[in-house]
mmCIF file of C-alpha atoms in Angstrom:
data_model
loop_
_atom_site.group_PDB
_atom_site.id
_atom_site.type_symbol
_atom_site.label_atom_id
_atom_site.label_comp_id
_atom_site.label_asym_id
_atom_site.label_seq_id
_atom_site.Cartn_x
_atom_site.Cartn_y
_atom_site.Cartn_z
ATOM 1 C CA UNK A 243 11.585 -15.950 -22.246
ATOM 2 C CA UNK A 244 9.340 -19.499 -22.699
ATOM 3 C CA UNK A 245 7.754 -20.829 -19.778
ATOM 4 C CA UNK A 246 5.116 -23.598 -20.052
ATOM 5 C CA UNK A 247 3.304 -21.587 -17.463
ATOM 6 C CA UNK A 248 2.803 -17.598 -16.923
ATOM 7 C CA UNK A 249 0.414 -16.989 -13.194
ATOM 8 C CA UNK A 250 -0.317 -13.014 -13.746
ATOM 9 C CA UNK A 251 -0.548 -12.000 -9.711
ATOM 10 C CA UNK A 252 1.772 -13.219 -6.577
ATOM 11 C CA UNK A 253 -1.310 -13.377 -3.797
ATOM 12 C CA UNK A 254 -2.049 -16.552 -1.927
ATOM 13 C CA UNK A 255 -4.151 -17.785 -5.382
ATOM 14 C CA UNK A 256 -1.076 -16.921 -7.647
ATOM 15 C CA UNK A 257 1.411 -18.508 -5.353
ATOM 16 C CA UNK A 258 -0.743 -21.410 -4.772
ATOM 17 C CA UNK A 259 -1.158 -22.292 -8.493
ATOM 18 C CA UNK A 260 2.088 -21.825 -9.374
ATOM 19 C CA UNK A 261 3.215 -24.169 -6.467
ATOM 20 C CA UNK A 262 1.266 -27.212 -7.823
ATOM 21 C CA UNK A 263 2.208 -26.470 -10.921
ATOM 22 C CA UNK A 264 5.911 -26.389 -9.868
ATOM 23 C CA UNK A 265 5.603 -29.690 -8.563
ATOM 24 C CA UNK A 266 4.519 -31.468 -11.564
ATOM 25 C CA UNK A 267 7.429 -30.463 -12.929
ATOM 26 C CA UNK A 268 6.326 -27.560 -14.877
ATOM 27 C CA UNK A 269 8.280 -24.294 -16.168
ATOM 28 C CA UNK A 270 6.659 -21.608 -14.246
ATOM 29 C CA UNK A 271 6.784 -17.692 -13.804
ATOM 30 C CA UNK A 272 4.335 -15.627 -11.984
ATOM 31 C CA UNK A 273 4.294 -11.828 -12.866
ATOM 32 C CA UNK A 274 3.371 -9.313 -10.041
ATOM 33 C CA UNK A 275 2.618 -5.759 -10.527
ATOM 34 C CA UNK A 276 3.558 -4.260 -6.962
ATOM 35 C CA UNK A 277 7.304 -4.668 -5.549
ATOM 36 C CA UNK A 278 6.356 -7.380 -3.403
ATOM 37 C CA UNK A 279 4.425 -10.586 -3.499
ATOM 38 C CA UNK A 280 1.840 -11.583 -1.493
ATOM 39 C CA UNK A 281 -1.094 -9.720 -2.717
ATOM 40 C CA UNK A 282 -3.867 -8.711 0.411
ATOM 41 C CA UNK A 283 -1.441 -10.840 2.752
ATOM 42 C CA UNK A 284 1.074 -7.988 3.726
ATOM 43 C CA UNK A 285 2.514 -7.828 6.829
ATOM 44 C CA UNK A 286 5.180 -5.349 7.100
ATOM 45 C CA UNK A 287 6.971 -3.084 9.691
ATOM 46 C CA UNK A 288 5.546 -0.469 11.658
ATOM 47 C CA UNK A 289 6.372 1.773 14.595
ATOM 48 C CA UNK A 290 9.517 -0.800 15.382
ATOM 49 C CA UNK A 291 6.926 -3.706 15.083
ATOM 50 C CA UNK A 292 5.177 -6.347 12.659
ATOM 51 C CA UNK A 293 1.849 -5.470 11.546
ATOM 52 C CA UNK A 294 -0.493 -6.851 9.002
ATOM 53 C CA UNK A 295 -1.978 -4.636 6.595
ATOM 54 C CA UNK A 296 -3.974 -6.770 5.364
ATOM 55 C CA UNK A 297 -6.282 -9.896 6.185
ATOM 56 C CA UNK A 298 -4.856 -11.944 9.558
ATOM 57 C CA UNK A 299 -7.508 -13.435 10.608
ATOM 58 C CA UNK A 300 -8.428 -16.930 9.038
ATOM 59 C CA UNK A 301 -10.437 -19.899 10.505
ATOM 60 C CA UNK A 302 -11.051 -23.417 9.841
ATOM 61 C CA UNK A 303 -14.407 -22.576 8.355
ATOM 62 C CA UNK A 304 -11.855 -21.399 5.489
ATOM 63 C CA UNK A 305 -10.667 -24.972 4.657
ATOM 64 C CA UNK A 306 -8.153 -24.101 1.593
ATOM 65 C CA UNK A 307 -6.149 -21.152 3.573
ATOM 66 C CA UNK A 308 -6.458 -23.849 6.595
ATOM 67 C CA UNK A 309 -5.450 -26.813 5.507
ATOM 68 C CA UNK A 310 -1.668 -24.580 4.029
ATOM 69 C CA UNK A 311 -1.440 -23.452 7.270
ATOM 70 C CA UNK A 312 -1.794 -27.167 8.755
ATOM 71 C CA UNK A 313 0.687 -28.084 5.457
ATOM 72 C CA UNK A 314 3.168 -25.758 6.217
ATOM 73 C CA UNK A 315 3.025 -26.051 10.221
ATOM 74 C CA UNK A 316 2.451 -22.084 10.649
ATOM 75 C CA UNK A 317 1.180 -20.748 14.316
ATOM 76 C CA UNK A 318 -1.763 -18.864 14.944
ATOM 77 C CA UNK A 319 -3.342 -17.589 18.023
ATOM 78 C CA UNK A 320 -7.021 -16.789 18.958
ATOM 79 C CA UNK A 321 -6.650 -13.072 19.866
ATOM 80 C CA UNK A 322 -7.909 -11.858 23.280
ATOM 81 C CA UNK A 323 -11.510 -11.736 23.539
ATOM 82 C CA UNK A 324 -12.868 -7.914 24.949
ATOM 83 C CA UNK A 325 -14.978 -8.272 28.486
ATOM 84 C CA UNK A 326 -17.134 -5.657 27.196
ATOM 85 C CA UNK A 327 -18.913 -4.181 24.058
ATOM 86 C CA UNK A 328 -19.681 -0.643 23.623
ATOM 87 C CA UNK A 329 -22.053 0.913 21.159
ATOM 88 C CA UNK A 330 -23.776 4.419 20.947
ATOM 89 C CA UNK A 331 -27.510 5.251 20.712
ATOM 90 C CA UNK A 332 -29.391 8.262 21.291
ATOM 91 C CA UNK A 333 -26.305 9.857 22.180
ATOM 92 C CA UNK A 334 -25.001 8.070 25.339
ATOM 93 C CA UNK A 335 -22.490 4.951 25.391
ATOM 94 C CA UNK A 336 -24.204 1.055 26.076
ATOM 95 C CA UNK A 337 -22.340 -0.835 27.701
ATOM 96 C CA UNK A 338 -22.572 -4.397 27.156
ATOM 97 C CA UNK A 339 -20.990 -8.148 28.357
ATOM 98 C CA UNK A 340 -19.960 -9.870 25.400
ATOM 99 C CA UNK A 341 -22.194 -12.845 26.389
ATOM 100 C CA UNK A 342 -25.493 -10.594 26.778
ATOM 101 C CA UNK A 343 -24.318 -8.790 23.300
ATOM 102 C CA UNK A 344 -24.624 -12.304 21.695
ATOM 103 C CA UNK A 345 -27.983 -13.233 23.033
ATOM 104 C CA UNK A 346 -29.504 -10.154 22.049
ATOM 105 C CA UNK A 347 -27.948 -10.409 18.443
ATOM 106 C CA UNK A 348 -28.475 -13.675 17.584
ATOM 107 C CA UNK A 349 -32.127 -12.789 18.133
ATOM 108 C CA UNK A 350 -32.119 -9.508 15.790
ATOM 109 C CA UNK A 351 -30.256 -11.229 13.146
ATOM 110 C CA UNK A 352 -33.154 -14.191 13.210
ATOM 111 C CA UNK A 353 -35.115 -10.935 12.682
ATOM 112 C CA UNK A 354 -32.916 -8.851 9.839
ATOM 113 C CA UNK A 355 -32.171 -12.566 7.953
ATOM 114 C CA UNK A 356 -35.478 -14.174 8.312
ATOM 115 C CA UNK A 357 -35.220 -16.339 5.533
ATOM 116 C CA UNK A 358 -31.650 -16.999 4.973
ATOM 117 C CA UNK A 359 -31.833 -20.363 4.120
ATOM 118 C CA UNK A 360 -34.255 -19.890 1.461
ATOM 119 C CA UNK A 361 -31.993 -17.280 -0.341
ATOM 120 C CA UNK A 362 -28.944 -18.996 0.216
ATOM 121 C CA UNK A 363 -29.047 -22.623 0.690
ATOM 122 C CA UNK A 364 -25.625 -23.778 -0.548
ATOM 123 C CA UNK A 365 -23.589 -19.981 0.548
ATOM 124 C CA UNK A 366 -20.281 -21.251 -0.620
ATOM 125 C CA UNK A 367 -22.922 -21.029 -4.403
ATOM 126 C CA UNK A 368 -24.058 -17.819 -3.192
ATOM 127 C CA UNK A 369 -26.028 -17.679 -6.772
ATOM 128 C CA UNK A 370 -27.228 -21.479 -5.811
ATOM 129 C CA UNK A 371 -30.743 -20.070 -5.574
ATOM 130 C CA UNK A 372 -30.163 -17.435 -8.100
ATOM 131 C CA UNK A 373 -33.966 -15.703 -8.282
ATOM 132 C CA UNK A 374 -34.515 -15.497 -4.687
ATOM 133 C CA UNK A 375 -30.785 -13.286 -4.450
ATOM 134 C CA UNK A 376 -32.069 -11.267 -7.424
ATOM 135 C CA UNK A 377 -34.736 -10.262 -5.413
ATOM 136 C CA UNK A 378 -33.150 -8.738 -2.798
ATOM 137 C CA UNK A 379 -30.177 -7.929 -4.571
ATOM 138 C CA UNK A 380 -31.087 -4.187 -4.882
ATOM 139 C CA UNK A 381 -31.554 -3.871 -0.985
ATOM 140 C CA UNK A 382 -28.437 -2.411 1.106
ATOM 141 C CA UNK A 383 -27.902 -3.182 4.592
ATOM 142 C CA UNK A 384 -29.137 -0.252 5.550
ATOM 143 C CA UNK A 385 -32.298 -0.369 3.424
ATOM 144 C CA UNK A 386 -32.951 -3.947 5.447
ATOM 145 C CA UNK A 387 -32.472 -2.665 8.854
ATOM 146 C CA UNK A 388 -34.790 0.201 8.088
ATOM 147 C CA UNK A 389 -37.558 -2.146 6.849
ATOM 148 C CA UNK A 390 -37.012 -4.705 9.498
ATOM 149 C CA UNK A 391 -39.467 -3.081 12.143
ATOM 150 C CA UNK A 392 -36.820 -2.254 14.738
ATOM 151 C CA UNK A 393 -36.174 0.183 17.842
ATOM 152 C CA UNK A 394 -33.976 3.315 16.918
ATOM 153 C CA UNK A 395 -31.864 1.710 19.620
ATOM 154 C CA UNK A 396 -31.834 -1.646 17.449
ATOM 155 C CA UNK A 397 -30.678 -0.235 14.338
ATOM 156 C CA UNK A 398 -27.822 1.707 16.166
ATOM 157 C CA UNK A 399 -27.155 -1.535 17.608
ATOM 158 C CA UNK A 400 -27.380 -3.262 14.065
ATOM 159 C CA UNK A 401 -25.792 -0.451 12.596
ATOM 160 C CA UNK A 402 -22.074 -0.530 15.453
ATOM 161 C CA UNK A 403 -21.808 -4.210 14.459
ATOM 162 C CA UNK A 404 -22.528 -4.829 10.382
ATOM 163 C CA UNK A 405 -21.016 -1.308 9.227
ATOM 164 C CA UNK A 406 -18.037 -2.985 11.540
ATOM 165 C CA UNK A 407 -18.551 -5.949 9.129
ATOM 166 C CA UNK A 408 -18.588 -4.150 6.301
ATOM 167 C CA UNK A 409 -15.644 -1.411 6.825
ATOM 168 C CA UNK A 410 -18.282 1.226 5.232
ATOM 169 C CA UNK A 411 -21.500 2.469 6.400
ATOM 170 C CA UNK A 412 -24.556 0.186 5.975
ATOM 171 C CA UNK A 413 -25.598 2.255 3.375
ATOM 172 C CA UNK A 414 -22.884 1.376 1.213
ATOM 173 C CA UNK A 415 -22.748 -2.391 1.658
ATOM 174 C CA UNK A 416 -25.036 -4.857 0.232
ATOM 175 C CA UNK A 417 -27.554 -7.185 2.050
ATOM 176 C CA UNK A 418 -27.139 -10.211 0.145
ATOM 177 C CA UNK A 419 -23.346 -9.700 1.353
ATOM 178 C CA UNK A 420 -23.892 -9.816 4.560
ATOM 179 C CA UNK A 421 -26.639 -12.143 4.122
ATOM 180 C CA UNK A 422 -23.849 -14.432 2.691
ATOM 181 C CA UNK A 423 -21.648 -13.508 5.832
ATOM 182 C CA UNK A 424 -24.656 -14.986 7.970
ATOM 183 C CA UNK A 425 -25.154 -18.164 5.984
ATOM 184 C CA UNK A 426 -21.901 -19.176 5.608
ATOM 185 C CA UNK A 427 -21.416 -20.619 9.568
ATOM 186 C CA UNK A 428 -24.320 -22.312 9.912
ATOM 187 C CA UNK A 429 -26.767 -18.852 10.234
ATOM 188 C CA UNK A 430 -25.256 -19.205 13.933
ATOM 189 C CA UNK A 431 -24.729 -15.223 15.232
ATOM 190 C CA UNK A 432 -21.864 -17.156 17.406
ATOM 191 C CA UNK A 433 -20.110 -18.829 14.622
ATOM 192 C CA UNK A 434 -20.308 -15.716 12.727
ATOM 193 C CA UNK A 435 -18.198 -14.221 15.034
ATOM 194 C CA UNK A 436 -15.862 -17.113 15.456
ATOM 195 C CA UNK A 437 -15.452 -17.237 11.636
ATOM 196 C CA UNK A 438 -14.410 -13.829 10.616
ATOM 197 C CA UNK A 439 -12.060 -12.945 13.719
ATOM 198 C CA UNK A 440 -10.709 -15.906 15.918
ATOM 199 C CA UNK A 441 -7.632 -17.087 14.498
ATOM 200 C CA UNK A 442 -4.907 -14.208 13.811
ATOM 201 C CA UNK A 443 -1.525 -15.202 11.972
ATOM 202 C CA UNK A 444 1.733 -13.538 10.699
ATOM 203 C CA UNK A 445 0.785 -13.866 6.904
ATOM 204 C CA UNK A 446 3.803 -13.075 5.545
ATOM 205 C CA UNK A 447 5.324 -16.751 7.158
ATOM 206 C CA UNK A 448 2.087 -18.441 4.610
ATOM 207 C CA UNK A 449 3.317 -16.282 1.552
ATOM 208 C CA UNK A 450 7.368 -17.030 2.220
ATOM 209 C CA UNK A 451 6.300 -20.992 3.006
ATOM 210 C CA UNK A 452 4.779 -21.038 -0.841
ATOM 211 C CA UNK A 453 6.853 -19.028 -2.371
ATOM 212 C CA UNK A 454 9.915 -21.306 -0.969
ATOM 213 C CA UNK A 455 7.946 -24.736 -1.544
ATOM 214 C CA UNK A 456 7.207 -24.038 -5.100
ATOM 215 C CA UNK A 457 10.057 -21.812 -6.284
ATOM 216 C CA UNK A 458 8.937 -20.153 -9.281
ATOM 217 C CA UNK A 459 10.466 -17.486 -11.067
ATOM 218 C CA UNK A 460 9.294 -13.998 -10.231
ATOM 219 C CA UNK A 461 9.311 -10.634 -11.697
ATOM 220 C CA UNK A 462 7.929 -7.497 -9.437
ATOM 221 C CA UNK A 463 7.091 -4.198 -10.492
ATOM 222 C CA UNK A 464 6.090 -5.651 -13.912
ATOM 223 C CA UNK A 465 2.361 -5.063 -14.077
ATOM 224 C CA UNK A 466 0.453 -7.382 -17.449
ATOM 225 C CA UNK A 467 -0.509 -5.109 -20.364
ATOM 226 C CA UNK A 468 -2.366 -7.814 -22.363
ATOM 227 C CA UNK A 469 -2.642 -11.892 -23.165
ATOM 228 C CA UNK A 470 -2.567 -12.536 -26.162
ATOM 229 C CA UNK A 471 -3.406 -16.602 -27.751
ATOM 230 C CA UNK A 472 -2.235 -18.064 -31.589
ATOM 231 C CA UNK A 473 -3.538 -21.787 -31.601
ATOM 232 C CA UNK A 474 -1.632 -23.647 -28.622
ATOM 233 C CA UNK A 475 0.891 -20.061 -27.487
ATOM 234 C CA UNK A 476 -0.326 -17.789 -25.541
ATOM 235 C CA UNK A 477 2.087 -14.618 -25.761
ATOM 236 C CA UNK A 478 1.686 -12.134 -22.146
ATOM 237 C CA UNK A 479 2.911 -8.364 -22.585
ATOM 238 C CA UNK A 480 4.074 -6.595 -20.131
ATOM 239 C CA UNK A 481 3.187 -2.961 -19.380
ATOM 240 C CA UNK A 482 6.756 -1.730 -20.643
ATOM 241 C CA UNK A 483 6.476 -4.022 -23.943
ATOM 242 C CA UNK A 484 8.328 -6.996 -23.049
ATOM 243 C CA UNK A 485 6.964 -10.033 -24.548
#
């Protein structure tokens, strides 16, 4: 029941640590409290097929989750890019190409992130510039796009893509997260778009290639209660009382 090492969670982060720490020779056990490992990386089966519930898309803009894949050798495809984009305003369907969808974007996100650089100069320190985020910081995406001066036909527009983005309603997803979203590539509308869908991947061949490399002990189903430190021992309880 000693380890030199206890990781509480088995997602990528988890697995990761407890890798390097596996190969400097250390004593390691990672406790996870679902039945699998793997964390938001799931892929599982599905109407007689493999299908990720949860992220699959990763991109070199991502260096750390890139640069395992590159370790390990794993395959990943761009998926197919749509001919057309479809959005609804004033109750009819748009039609769009995907290349005029990007020009006219790229020119209302200059307009809903006018001065992204200013609040976020360093995004991978989103806090970098910490009183110009606290400014805005109360502001939803929604409340933006309705102080931006657009069309009703803009904000539908605005509205189709970013509550996309944001798997909620703009109302319920913060500027300065999106904001970040924009900063991160570059404030390229493009790159954006490249970033957070272009490379898809079977994630459960990144969690089996750590879990293999760094062979830990593991104990599912056995969610952390408390950690508990005396001096130089640290002392983790498990939900059922094990110590």
């Amino acid at each position: 029941m000693s380890y030199d090492v206890i990781v509480v969670g088995a997602g990528l982060a988890g697995l990761t640590a407890a890798r390097e720490l596996r190969h400097t020779g250390r004593r390691v056990l990672v406790l996870e409290g679902r039945d699998r490992i793997g964390g938001r990386a799931y892929t599982s089966g599905f109407a007689g097929t493999d299908v990720e519930f949860g992220g699959a898309y990763v991109h070199w803009f991502q260096p750390h989750v890139f640069a395992e894949l590159t370790r390990y050798g794993l395959t990943y495809e761009p998926p197919p890019e749509p001919a057309r984009w479809s959005y609804i305003s004033a109750g009819r369907v748009h039609d769009s190409t995907v290349p005029d969808l990007l020009a006219r974007m790229t020119a209302l996100f200059e307009r809903l992130f006018p001065d992204v650089l200013a609040r976020m100069p360093l995004p991978h320190l989103p806090l970098a510039a910490a009183d110009a985020v606290a400014d805005i910081d109360h502001l939803s995406t929604q409340d933006a796009i309705d102080k931006g001066g657009f069309t009703a036909e803009e904000r539908d527009l605005l509205n189709a893509l970013l509550s996309t983005c944001s798997s909620a309603p703009c109302a319920d997803s913060a500027y300065t997260a999106m904001l970040r979203w924009f900063a991160l590539p570059g404030s390229n509308f493009g790159l954006m778009l490249d970033a957070v869908g272009v490379y898809t991947l079977r994630t459960a061949d990144l969690v089996d290639a750590l879990l293999t490399d760094g062979r830990p002990d593991v104990r599912l189903s056995t969610p952390v209660a408390a950690v508990e430190q005396y001096g130089a021992d640290v002392t983790v309880v498990t939900r059922d009382g094990t110590r």
